[in-house]
Short mmCIF file of C-alpha atoms in Angstrom, two decimals:
data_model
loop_
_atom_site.label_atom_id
_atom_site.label_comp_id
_atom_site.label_asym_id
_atom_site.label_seq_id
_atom_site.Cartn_x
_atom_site.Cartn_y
_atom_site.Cartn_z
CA UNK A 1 114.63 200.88 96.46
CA UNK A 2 112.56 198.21 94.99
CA UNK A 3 114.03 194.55 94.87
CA UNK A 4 113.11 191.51 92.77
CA UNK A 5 112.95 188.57 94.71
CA UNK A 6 116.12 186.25 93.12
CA UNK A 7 115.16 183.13 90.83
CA UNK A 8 114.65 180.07 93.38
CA UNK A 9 115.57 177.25 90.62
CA UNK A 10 114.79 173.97 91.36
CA UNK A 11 117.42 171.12 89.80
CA UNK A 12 115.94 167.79 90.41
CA UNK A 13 115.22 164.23 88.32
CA UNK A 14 114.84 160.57 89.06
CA UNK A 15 118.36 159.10 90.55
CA UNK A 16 121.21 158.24 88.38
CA UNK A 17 120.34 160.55 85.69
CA UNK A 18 123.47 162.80 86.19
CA UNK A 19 122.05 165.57 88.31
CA UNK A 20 125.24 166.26 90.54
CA UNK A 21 127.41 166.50 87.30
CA UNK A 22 125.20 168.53 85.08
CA UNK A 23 124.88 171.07 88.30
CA UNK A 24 128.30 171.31 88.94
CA UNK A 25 129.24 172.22 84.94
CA UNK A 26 126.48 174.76 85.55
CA UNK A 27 128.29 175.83 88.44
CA UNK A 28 131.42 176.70 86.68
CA UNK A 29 129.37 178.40 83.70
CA UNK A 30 127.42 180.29 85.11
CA UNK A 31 128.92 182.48 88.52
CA UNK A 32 125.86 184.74 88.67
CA UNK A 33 124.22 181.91 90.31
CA UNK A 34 124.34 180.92 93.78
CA UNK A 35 124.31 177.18 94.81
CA UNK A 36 122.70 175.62 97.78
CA UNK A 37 124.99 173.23 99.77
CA UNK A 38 122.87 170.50 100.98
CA UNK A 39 123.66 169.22 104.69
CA UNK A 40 124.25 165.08 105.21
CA UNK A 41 125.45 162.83 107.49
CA UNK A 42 126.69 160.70 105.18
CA UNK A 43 130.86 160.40 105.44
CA UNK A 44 132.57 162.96 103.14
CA UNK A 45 134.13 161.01 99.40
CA UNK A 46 137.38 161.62 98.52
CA UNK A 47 138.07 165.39 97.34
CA UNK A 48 134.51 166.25 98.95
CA UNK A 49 135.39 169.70 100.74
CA UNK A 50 133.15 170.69 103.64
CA UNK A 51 131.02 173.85 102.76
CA UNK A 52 131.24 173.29 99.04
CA UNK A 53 129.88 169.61 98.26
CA UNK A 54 128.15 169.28 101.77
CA UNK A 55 127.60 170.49 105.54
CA UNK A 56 128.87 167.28 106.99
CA UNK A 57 126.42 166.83 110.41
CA UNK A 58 126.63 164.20 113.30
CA UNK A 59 123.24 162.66 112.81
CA UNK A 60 122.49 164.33 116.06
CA UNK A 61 123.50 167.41 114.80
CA UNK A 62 121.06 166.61 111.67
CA UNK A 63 117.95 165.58 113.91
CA UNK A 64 118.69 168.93 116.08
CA UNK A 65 118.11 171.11 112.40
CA UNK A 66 115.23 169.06 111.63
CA UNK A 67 113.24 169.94 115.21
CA UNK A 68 114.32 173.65 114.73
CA UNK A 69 112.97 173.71 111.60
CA UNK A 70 116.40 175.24 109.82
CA UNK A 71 115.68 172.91 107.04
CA UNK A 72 113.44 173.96 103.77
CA UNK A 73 113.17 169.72 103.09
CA UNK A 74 115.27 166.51 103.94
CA UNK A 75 114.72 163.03 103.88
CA UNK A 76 116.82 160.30 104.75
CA UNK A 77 118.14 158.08 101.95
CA UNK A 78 120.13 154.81 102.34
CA UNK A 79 120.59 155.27 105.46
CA UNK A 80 121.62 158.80 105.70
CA UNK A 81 119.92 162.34 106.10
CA UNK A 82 120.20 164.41 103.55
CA UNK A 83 118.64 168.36 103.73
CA UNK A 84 118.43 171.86 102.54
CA UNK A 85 119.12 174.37 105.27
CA UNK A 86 116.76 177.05 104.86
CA UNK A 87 117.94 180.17 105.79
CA UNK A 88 120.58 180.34 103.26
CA UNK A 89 118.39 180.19 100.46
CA UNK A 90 115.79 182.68 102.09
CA UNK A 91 118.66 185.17 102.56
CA UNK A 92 119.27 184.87 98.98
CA UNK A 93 116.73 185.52 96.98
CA UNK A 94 115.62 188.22 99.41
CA UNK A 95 118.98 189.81 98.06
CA UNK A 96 117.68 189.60 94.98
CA UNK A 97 120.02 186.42 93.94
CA UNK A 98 118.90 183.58 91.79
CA UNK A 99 119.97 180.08 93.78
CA UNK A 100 119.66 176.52 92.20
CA UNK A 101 119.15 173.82 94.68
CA UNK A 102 119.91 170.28 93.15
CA UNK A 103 118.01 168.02 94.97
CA UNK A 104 116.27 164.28 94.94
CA UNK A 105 112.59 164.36 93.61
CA UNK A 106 110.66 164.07 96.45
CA UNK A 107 112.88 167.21 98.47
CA UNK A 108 111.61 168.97 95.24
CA UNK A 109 107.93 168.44 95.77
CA UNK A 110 108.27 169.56 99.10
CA UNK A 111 110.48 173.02 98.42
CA UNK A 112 107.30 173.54 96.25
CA UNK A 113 104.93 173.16 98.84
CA UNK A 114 107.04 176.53 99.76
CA UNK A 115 107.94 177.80 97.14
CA UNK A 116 104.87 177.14 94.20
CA UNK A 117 106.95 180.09 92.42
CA UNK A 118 110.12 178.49 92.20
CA UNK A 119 111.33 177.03 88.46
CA UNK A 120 111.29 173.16 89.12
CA UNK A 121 113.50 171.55 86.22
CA UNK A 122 113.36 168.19 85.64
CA UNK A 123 116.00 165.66 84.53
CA UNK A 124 115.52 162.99 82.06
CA UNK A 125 117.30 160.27 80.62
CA UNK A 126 117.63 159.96 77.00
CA UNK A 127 116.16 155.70 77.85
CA UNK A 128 115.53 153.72 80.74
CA UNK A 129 118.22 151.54 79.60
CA UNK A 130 120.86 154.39 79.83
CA UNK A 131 119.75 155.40 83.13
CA UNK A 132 120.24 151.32 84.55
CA UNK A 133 123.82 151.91 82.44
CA UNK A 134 124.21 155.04 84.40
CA UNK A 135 123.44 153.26 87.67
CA UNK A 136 125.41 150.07 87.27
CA UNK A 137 128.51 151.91 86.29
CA UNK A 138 128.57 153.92 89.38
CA UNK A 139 129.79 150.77 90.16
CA UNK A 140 128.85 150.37 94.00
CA UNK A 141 125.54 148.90 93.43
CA UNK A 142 125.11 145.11 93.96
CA UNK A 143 122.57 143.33 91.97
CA UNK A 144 119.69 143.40 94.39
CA UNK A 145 120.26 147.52 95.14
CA UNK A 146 119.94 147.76 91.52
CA UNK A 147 116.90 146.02 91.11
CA UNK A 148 115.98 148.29 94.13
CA UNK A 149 117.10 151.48 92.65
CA UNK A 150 115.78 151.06 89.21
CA UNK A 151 111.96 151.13 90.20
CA UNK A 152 112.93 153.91 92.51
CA UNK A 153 113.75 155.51 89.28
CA UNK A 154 110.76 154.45 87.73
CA UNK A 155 108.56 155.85 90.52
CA UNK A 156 110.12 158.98 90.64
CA UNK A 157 109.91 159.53 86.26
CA UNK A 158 106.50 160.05 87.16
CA UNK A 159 106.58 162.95 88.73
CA UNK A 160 107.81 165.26 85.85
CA UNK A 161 104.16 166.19 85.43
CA UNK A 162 104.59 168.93 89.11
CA UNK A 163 107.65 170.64 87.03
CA UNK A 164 107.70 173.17 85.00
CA UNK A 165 110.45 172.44 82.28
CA UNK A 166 111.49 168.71 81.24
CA UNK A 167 115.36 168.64 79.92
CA UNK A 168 117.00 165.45 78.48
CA UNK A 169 120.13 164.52 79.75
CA UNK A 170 122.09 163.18 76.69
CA UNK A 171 124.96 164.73 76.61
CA UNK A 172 126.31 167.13 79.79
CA UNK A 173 127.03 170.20 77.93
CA UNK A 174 123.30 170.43 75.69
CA UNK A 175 121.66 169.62 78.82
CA UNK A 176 123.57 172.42 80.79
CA UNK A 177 122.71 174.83 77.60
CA UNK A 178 119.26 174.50 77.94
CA UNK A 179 118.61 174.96 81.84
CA UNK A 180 121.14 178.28 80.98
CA UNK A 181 117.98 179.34 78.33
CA UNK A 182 116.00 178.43 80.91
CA UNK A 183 117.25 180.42 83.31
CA UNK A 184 117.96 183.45 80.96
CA UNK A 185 113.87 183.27 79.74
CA UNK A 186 112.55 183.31 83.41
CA UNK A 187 115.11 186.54 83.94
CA UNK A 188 112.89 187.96 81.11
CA UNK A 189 109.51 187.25 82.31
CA UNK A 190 107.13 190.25 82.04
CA UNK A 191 106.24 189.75 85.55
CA UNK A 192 110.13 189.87 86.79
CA UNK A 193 110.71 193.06 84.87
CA UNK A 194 107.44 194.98 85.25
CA UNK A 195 108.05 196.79 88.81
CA UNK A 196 111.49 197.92 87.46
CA UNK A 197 110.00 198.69 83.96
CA UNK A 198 107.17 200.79 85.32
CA UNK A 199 109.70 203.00 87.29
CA UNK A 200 111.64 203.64 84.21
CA UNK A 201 108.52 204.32 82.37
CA UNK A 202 107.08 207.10 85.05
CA UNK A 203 110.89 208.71 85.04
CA UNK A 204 111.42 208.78 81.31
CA UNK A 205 107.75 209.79 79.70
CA UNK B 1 100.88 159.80 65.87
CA UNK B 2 100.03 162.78 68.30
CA UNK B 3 101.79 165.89 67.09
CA UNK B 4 102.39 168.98 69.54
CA UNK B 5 101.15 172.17 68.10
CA UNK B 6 104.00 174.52 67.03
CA UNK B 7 104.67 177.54 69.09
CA UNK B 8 103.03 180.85 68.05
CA UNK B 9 105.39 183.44 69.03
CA UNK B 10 104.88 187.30 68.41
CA UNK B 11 107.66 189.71 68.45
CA UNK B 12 106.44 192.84 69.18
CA UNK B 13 107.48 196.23 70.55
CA UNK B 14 106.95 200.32 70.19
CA UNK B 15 107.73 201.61 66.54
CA UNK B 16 110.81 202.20 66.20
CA UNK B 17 112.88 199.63 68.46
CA UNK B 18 114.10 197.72 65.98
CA UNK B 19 111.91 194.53 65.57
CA UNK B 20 112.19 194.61 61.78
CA UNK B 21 116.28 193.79 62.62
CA UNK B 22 116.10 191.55 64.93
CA UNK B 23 114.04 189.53 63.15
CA UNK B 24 115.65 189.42 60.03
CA UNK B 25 118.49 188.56 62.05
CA UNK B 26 116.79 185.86 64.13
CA UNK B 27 115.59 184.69 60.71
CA UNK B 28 119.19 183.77 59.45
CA UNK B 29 120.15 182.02 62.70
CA UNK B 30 117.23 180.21 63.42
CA UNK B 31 115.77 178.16 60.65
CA UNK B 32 114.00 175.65 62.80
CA UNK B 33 111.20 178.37 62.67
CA UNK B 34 108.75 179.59 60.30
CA UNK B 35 108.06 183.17 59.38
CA UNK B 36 105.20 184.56 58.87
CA UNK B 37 104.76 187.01 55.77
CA UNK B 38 102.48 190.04 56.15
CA UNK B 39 100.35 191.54 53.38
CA UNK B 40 100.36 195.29 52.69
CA UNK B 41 98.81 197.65 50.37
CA UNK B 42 102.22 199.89 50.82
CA UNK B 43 104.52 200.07 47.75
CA UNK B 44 107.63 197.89 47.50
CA UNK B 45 111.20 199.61 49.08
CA UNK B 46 114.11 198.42 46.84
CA UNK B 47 115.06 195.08 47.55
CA UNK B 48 111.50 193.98 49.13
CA UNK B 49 110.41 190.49 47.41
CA UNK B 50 107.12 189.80 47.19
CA UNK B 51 106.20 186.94 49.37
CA UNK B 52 109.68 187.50 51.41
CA UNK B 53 109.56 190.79 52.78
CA UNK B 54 105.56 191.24 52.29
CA UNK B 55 102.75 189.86 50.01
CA UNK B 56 101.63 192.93 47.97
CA UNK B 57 98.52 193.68 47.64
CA UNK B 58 96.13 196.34 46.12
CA UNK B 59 93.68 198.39 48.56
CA UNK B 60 90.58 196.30 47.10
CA UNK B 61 92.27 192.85 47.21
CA UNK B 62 93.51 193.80 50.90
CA UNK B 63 89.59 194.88 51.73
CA UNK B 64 88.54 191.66 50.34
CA UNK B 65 90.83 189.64 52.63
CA UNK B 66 89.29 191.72 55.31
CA UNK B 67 85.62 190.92 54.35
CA UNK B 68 87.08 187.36 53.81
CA UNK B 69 87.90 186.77 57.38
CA UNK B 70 91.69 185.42 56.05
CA UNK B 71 93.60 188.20 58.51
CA UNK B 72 94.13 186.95 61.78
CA UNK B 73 95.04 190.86 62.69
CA UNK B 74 95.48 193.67 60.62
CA UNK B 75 95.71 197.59 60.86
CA UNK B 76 96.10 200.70 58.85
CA UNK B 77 98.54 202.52 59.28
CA UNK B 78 99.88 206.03 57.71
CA UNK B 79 97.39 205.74 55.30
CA UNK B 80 98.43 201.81 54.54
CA UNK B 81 96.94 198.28 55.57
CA UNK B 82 99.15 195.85 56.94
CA UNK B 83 97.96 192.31 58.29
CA UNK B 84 98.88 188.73 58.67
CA UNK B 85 97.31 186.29 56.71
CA UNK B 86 95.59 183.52 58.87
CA UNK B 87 95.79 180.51 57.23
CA UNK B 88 99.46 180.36 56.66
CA UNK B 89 99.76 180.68 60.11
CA UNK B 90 97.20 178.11 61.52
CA UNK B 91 98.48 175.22 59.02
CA UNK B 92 102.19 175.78 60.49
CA UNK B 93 101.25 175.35 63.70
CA UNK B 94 99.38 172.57 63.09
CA UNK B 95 102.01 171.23 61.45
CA UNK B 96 104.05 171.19 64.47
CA UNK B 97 106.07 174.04 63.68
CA UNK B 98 106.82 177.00 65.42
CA UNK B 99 106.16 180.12 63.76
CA UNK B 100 107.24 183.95 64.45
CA UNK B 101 105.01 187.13 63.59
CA UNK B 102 106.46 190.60 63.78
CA UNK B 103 103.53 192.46 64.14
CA UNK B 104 102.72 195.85 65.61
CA UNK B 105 101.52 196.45 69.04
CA UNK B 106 98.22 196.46 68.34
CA UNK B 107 97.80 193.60 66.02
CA UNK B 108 99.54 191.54 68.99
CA UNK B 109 96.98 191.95 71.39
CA UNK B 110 94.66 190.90 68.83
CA UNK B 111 96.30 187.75 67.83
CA UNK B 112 96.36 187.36 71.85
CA UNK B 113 92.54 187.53 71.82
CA UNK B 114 92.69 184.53 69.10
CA UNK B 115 95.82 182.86 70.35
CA UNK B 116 96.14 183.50 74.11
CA UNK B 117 98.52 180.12 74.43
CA UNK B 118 100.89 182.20 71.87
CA UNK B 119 104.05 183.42 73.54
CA UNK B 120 104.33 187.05 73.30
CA UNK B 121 107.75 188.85 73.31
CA UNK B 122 107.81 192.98 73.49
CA UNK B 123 111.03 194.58 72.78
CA UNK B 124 111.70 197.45 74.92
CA UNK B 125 114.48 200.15 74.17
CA UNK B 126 117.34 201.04 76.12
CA UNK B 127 116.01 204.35 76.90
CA UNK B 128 113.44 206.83 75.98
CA UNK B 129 115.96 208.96 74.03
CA UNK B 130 117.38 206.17 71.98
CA UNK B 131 113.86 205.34 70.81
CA UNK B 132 113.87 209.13 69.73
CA UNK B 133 117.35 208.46 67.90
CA UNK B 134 116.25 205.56 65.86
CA UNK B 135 113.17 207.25 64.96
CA UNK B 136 115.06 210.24 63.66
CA UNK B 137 117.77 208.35 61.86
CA UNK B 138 115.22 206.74 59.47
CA UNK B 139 114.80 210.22 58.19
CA UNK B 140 111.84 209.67 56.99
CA UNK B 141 109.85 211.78 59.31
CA UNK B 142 109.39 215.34 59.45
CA UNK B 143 109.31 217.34 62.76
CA UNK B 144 105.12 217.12 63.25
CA UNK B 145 105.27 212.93 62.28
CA UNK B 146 108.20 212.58 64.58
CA UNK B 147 105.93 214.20 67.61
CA UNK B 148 103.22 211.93 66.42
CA UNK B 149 105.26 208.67 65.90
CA UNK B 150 107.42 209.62 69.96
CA UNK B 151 103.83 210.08 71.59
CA UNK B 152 102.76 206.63 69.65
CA UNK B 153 105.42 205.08 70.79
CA UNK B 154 104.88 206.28 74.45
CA UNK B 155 101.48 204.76 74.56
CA UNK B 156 102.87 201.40 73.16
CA UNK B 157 105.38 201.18 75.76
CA UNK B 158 102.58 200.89 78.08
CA UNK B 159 101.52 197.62 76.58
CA UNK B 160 103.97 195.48 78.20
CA UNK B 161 101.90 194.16 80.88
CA UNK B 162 99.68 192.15 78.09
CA UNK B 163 102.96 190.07 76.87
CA UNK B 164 104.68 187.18 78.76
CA UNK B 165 108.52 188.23 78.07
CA UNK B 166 110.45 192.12 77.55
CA UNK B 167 113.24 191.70 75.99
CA UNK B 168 115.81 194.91 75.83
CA UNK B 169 116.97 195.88 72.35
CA UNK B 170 120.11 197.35 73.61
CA UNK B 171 122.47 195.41 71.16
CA UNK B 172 120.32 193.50 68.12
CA UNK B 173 123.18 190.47 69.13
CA UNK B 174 121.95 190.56 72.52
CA UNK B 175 118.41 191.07 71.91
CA UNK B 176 118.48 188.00 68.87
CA UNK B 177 119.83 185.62 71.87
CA UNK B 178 117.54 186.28 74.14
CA UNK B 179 114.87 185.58 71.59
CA UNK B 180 116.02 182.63 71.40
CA UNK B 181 116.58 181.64 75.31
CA UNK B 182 112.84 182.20 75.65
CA UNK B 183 111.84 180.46 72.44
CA UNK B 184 114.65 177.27 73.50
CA UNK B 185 113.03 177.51 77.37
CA UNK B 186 109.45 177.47 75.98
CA UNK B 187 109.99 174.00 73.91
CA UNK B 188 111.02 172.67 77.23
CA UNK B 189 108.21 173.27 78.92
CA UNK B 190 106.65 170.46 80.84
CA UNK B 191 103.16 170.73 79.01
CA UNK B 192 104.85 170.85 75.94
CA UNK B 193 106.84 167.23 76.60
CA UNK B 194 104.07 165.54 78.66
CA UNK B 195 101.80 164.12 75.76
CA UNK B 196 105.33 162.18 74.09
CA UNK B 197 106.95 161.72 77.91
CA UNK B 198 103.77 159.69 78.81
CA UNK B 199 104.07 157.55 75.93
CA UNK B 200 107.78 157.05 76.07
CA UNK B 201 107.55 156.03 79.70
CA UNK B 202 104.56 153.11 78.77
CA UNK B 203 106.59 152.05 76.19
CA UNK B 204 110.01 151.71 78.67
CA UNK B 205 108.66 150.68 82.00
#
């Protein structure tokens, strides 16, 4: 039998807008979705469970995935690696199961190097001046890492232009709302429905 | 000020699957949108309000429209003309406002000729058999227009492949929400925001 390729969905947006949060109220809407888990070396947080939040690697371990190529993208950020590991997602959507992967801009660009097909969503804040609120209240930022961070931000606004949708993130639950239409429109696409419609069509005229 | 064109959308689908409901329903829920009004040279049902439900219009005043060039698509059909005037429809959009036509199947792929950014939605039906259903429980039809109006609506099923979304008309609840997924996930679209996200950025960074 014929199987649809799942929905590779693409969660991404300049740091500090509120990614992590929005994707994990997603995560708890919406269980027909799978979620990547990203690998890092970076030490688990409080209440961070292993397999959930992250695959916590030695950075050995890390480099190792790298050279055998088991990642879809990484980079290293402050200091740590963070990455995708690729087979999981592969496995997936060959099942036929849409997966979001929330992940920094530039990891995004490079997933679509892979995958031009994906649905690359982009995250905006409502102002610039929220998003430096947004940053300084995470509250382990000194001034010059702000400074630092905040035309990081500004570089990577620029990039909504290689997504495909653009959704503000004002308040949690609107912006979770609309990446769920999102979602539910690309499930609709002519293209996504035609090899199953054409089936039904030869069996039923 | 720039303004964004407003979305064309055309809901569309075999005879019989229920577009008529669904977009009456859609209508009530979602008055952010515009409807379009067809004209038709068939009689009034009870309750039909001229320039609600239809614009009325004789045979020759229809004809003149026609020779006018003031239908963006229009068809006969059982003996009536049905079409939807143009400029109603090109000042909304220009406007900035989205606007929905329920047109037939083949007044869709003409507006698609004209309007190939419009976003095309066909409503499919459950099944072959429930198509049959609804047809018969209009009761208008007698045995020989039932064959006619099935084998009609066989070769209109066929049309999907020229829209960009199928949308099931299982439940007209269902069907109305979907609607709107697609029309909430097409607003979102990165083209769409660009043109205002450009300027927002100069004006914050």
């Amino acid at each position: 039998m014929f199987v649809q390729k799942g929905l590779l969905i693409v969660l991404s947006g300049p740091s500090g807008v509120g990614k992590g949060t929005v994707c994990s109220v997603l995560r708890k809407e919406q269980s027909d979705i799978v979620y990547s888990v990203s690998a890092t070396t970076r030490s688990p947080r409080i209440g961070e469970v292993e397999g959930i939040n992250y695959f916590f690697k030695t950075r050995e371990a890390f480099q190792q995935m790298i050279q055998n190529n088991e990642l879809l993208e990484w980079a290293e950020y402050v200091g740590n690696y963070y990455g995708t590991p690729r087979r999981f997602v592969e496995e997936t959507i060959q099942q036929g199961k849409d997966i979001i992967l929330e992940i920094e801009v530039q990891g995004a660009l490079k997933v679509k190097q892979t995958y031009p097909e994906g649905i690359f969503i982009f995250l905006i804040p409502p102002s610039l001046a929220e998003l430096k609120n947004r940053i300084i209240h995470r509250g382990t930022e000194n001034d010059e890492n702000l400074i630092r961070r905040m035309n990081a931000a500004k570089e990577e606004l620029k990039m909504l232009k290689y997504y495909d949708y653009a959704v503000v993130n004002d308040e949690i639950s609107k912006a979770v709302k609309r990446i769920q239409a999102i979602i539910e429109a690309e499930r609709l696409r002519k293209e996504r429905i035609l090899p199953y419609y054409e089936q039904w069509l030869k069996e039923e005229l």
